[in-house]
Short mmCIF file of C-alpha atoms and ligand atoms in Angstrom, two decimals:
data_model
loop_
_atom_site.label_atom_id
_atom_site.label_comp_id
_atom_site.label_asym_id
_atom_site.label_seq_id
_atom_site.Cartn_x
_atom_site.Cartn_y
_atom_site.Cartn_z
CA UNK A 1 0.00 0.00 0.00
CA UNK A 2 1.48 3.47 -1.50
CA UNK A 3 1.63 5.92 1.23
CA UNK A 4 -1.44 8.76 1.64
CA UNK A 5 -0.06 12.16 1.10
CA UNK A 6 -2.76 13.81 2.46
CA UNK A 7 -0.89 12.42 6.18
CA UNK A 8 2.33 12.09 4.73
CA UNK A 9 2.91 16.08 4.08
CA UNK A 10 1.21 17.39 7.07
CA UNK A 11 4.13 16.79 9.42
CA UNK A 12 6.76 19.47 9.99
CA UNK A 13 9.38 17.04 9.81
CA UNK A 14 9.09 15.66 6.73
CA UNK A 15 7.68 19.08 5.18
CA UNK A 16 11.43 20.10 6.25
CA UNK A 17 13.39 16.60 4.97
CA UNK A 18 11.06 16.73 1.79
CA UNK A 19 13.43 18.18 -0.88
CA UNK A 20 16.66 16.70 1.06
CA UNK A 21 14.91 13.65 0.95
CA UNK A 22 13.87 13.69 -2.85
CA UNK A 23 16.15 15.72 -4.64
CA UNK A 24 19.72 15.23 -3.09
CA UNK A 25 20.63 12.08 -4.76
CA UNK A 26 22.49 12.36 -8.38
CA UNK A 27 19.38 11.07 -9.91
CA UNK A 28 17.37 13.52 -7.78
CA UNK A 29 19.48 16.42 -8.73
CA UNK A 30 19.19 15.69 -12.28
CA UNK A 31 15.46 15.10 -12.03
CA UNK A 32 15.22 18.41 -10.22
CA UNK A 33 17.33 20.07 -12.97
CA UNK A 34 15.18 18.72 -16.11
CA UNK A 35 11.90 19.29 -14.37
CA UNK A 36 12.97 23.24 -13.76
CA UNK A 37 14.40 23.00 -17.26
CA UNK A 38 10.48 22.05 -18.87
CA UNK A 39 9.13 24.50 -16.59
CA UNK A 40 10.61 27.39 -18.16
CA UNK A 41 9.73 26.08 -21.44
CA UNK A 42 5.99 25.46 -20.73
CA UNK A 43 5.97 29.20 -19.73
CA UNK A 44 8.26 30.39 -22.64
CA UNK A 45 5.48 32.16 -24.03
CA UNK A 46 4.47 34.44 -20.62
CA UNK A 47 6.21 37.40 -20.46
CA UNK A 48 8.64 38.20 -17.25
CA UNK A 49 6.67 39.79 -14.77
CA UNK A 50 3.59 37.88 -15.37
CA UNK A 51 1.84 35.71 -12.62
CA UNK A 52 1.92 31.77 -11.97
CA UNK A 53 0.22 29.85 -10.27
CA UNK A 54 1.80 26.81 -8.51
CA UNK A 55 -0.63 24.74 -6.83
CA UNK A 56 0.43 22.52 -5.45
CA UNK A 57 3.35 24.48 -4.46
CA UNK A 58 4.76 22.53 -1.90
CA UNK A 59 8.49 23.44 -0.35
CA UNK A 60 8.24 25.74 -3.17
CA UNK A 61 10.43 23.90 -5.54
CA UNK A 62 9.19 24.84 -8.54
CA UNK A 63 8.17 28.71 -7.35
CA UNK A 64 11.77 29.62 -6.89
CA UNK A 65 12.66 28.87 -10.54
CA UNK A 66 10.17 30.55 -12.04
CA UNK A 67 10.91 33.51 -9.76
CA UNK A 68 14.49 33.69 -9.86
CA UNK A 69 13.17 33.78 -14.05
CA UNK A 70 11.53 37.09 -13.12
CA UNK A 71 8.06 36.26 -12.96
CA UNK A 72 5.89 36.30 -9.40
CA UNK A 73 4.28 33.37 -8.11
CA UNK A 74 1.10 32.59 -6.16
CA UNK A 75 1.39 28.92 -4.49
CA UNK A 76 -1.45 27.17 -2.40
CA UNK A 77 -0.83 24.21 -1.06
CA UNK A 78 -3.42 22.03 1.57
CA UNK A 79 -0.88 21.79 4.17
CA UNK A 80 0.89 24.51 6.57
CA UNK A 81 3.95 22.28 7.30
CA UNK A 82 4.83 22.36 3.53
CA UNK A 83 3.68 26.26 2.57
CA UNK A 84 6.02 27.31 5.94
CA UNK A 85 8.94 25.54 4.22
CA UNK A 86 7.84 27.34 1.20
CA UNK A 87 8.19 30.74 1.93
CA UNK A 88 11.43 30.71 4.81
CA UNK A 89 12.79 29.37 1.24
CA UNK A 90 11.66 32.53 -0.81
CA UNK A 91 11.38 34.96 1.65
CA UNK A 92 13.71 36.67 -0.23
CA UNK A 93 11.43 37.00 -3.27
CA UNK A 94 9.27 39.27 -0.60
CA UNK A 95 5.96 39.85 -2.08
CA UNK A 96 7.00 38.28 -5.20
CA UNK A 97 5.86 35.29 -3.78
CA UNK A 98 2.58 34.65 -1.98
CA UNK A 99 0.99 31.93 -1.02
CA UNK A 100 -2.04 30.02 0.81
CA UNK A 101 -3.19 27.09 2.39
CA UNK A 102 -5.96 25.75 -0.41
CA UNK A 103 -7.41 22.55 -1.39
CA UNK A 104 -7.16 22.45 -5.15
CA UNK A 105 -9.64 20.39 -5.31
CA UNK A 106 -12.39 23.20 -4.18
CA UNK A 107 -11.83 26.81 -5.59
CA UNK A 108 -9.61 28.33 -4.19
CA UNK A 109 -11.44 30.87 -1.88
CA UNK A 110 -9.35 34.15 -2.32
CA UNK A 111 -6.10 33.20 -4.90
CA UNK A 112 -5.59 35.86 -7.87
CA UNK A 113 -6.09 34.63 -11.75
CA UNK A 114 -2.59 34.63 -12.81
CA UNK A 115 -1.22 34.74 -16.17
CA UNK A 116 -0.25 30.88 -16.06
CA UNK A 117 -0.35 28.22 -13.88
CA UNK A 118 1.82 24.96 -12.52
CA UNK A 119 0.57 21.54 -11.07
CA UNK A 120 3.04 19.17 -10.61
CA UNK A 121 3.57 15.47 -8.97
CA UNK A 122 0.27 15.32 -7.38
CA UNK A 123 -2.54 13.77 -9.84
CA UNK A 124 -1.57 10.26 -9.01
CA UNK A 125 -2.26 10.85 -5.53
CA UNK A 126 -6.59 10.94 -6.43
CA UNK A 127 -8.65 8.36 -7.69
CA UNK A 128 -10.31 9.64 -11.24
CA UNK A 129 -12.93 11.93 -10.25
CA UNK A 130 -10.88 14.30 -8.12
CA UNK A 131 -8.10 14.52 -10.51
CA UNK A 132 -10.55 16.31 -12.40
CA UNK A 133 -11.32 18.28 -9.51
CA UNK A 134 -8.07 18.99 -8.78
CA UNK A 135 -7.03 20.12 -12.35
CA UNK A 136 -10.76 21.92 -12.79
CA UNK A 137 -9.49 23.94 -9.86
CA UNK A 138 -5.77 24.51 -11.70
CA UNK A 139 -7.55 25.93 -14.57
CA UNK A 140 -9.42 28.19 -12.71
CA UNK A 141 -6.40 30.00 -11.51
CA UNK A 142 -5.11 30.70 -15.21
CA UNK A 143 -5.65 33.08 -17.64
CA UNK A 144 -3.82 31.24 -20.68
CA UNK A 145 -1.69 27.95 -20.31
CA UNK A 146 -1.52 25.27 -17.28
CA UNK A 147 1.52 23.26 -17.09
CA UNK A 148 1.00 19.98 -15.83
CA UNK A 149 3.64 17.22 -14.67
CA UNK A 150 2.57 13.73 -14.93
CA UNK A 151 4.48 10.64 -14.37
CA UNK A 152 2.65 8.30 -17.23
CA UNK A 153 1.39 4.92 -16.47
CA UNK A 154 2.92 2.10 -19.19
CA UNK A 155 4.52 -1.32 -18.96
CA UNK A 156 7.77 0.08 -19.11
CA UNK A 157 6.63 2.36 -15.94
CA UNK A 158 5.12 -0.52 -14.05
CA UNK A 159 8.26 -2.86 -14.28
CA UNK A 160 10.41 -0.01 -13.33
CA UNK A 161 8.34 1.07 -10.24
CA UNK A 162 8.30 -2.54 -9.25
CA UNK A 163 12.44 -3.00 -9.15
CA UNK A 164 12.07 0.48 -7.07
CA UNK A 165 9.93 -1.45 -4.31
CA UNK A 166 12.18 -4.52 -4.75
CA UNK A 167 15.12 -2.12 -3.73
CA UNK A 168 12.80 -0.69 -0.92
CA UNK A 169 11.62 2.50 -2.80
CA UNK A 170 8.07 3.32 -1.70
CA UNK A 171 5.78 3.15 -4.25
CA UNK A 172 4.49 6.93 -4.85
CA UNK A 173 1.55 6.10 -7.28
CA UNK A 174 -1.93 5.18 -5.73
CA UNK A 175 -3.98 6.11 -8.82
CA UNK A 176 -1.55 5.61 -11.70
CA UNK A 177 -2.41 7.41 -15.20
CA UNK A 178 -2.32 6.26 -18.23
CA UNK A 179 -1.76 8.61 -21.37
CA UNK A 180 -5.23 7.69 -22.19
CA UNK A 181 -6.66 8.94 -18.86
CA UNK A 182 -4.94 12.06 -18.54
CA UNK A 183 -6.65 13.21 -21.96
CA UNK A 184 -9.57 12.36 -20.30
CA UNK A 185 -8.78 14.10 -17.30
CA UNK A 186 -8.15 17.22 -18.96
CA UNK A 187 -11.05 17.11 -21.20
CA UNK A 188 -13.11 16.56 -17.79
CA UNK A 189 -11.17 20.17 -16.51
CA UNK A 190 -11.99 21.45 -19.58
CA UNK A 191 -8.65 21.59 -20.83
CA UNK A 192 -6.63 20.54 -24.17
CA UNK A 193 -3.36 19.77 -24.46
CA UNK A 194 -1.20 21.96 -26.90
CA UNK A 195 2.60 21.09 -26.15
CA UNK A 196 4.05 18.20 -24.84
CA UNK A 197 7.52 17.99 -23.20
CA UNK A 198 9.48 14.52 -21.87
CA UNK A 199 11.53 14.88 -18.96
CA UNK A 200 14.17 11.93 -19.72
CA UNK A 201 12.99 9.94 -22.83
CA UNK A 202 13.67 5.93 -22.35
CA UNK A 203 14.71 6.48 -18.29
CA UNK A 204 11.51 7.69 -17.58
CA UNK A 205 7.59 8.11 -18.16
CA UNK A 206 7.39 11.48 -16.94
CA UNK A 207 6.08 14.28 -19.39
CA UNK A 208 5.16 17.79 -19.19
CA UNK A 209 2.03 18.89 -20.61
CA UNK A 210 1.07 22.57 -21.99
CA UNK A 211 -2.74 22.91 -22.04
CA UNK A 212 -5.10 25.27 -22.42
CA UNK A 213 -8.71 26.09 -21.86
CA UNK A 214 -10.56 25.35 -24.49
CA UNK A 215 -11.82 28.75 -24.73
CA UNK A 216 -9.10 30.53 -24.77
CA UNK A 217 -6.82 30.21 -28.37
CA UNK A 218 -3.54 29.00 -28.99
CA UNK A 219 -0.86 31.55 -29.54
CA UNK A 220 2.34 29.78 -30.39
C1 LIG B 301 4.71 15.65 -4.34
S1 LIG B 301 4.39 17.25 -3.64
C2 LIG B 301 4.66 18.26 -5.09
C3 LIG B 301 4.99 19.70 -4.74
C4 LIG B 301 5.48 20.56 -5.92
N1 LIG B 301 4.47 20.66 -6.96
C5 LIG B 301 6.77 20.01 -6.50
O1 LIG B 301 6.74 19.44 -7.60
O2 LIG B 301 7.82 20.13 -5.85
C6 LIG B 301 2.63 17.18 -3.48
C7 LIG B 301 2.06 18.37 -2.71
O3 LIG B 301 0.64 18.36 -2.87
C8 LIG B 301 0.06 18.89 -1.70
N2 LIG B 301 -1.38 18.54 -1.73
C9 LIG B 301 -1.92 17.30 -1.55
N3 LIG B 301 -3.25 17.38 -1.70
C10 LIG B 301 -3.55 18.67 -2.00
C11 LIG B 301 -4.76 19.37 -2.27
N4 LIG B 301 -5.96 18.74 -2.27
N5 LIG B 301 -4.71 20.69 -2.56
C12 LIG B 301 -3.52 21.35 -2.56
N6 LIG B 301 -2.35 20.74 -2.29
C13 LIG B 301 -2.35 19.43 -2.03
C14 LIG B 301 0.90 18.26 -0.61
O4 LIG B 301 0.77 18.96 0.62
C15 LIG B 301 2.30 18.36 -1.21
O5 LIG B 301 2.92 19.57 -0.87
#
């Protein structure tokens, strides 16, 4: 049984080991590396200045590359343990970076529209229904693209996350998603994909999708 992260991230201790824990290995540095790397492409197209939201932002990750990039971030996250960690990081961002304790899956009660926004590593943690809520919720906060991270589902994917348990890895998927579903998903959110980037062709599953609302046109 995969862990529940809605337990999992409430603790101050592991809100504070969190990135140590997940990004200090070589592999986790070079993860952490590509994933910032697709960010800034995703948002290529916003101009510096402009507004993202991250949700979930977590330690905040993802906000400090897009702010040290020059734009301003707004991150909500469910838990307090993981938003405090978030801004002691990028409290010197000042009010470049706000944030708020939100459930993505509701809308959020008092978060600005922003120009874009970010939603990465947390779909897999929902069964089907509220990973449309969740990403329903991520649309609502943008005002042109959503970038969404998404660790993909295949054979390839399952064989590799079972040598990670044999090697005493805990498994991090309880809802895995299949390229199939995530259309699905974001057709549920009202969303369409218009980009897609891969984080590490053949060594992993994990992609980077650009979509949009399907209201709102595709400028390049
Ligand atoms: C794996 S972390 C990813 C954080 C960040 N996006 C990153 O890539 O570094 C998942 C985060 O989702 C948050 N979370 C879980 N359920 C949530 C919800 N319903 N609404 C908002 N945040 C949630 C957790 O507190 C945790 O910080």
């Amino acid at each position: 049984m995969s862990r529940n992260p809605d337990e999992h991230c409430k603790s101050t201790t592991v809100a504070a080991d969190y990135d140590r824990n997940r990004f200090s290995s070589i592999p986790g540095q070079v993860f952490n590396f590509l994933d910032k790397r697709l960010v800034a492409k995703c948002f290529s197209q916003l101009p510096e200045g402009g507004t993202i939201a991250d949700a979930p932002c977590g330690t905040g990750r993802l906000a400090e590359a897009r702010l040290d990039a020059g734009y301003r971030v707004h991150g909500f996250d469910i838990f307090q343990a993981m938003r405090g960690v978030a801004r002691q990081r990028l409290a010197s961002h000042g009010g470049n970076f706000t944030c708020e304790v939100a459930d993505s899956k509701e809308r959020p009660p008092s978060g600005p529209v922003c120009d874009g926004a970010e939603c990465a590593r947390v779909l897999m943690h929902f069964p089907p229904e509220q990973q449309v809520q969740f990403l329903t919720g991520v649309a609502g906060l943008s005002r042109s693209v959503a970038a969404i991270n998404q660790s993909l589902d295949s054979g390839y994917q399952r064989v590799r996350r079972r040598l990670k348990r044999w090697v005493g890895n805990q498994p991090s998927a309880r809802f895995p998603i299949t390229d199939e579903n995530i259309k699905l998903r974001l057709k549920g959110a009202g969303l369409r994909e218009v980009r897609r980037y891969r984080l590490l062709p053949v060594m992993s599953e994990a992609v980077y999708i650009v979509a949009r609302k399907f209201d709102v046109p595709d400028r390049g």
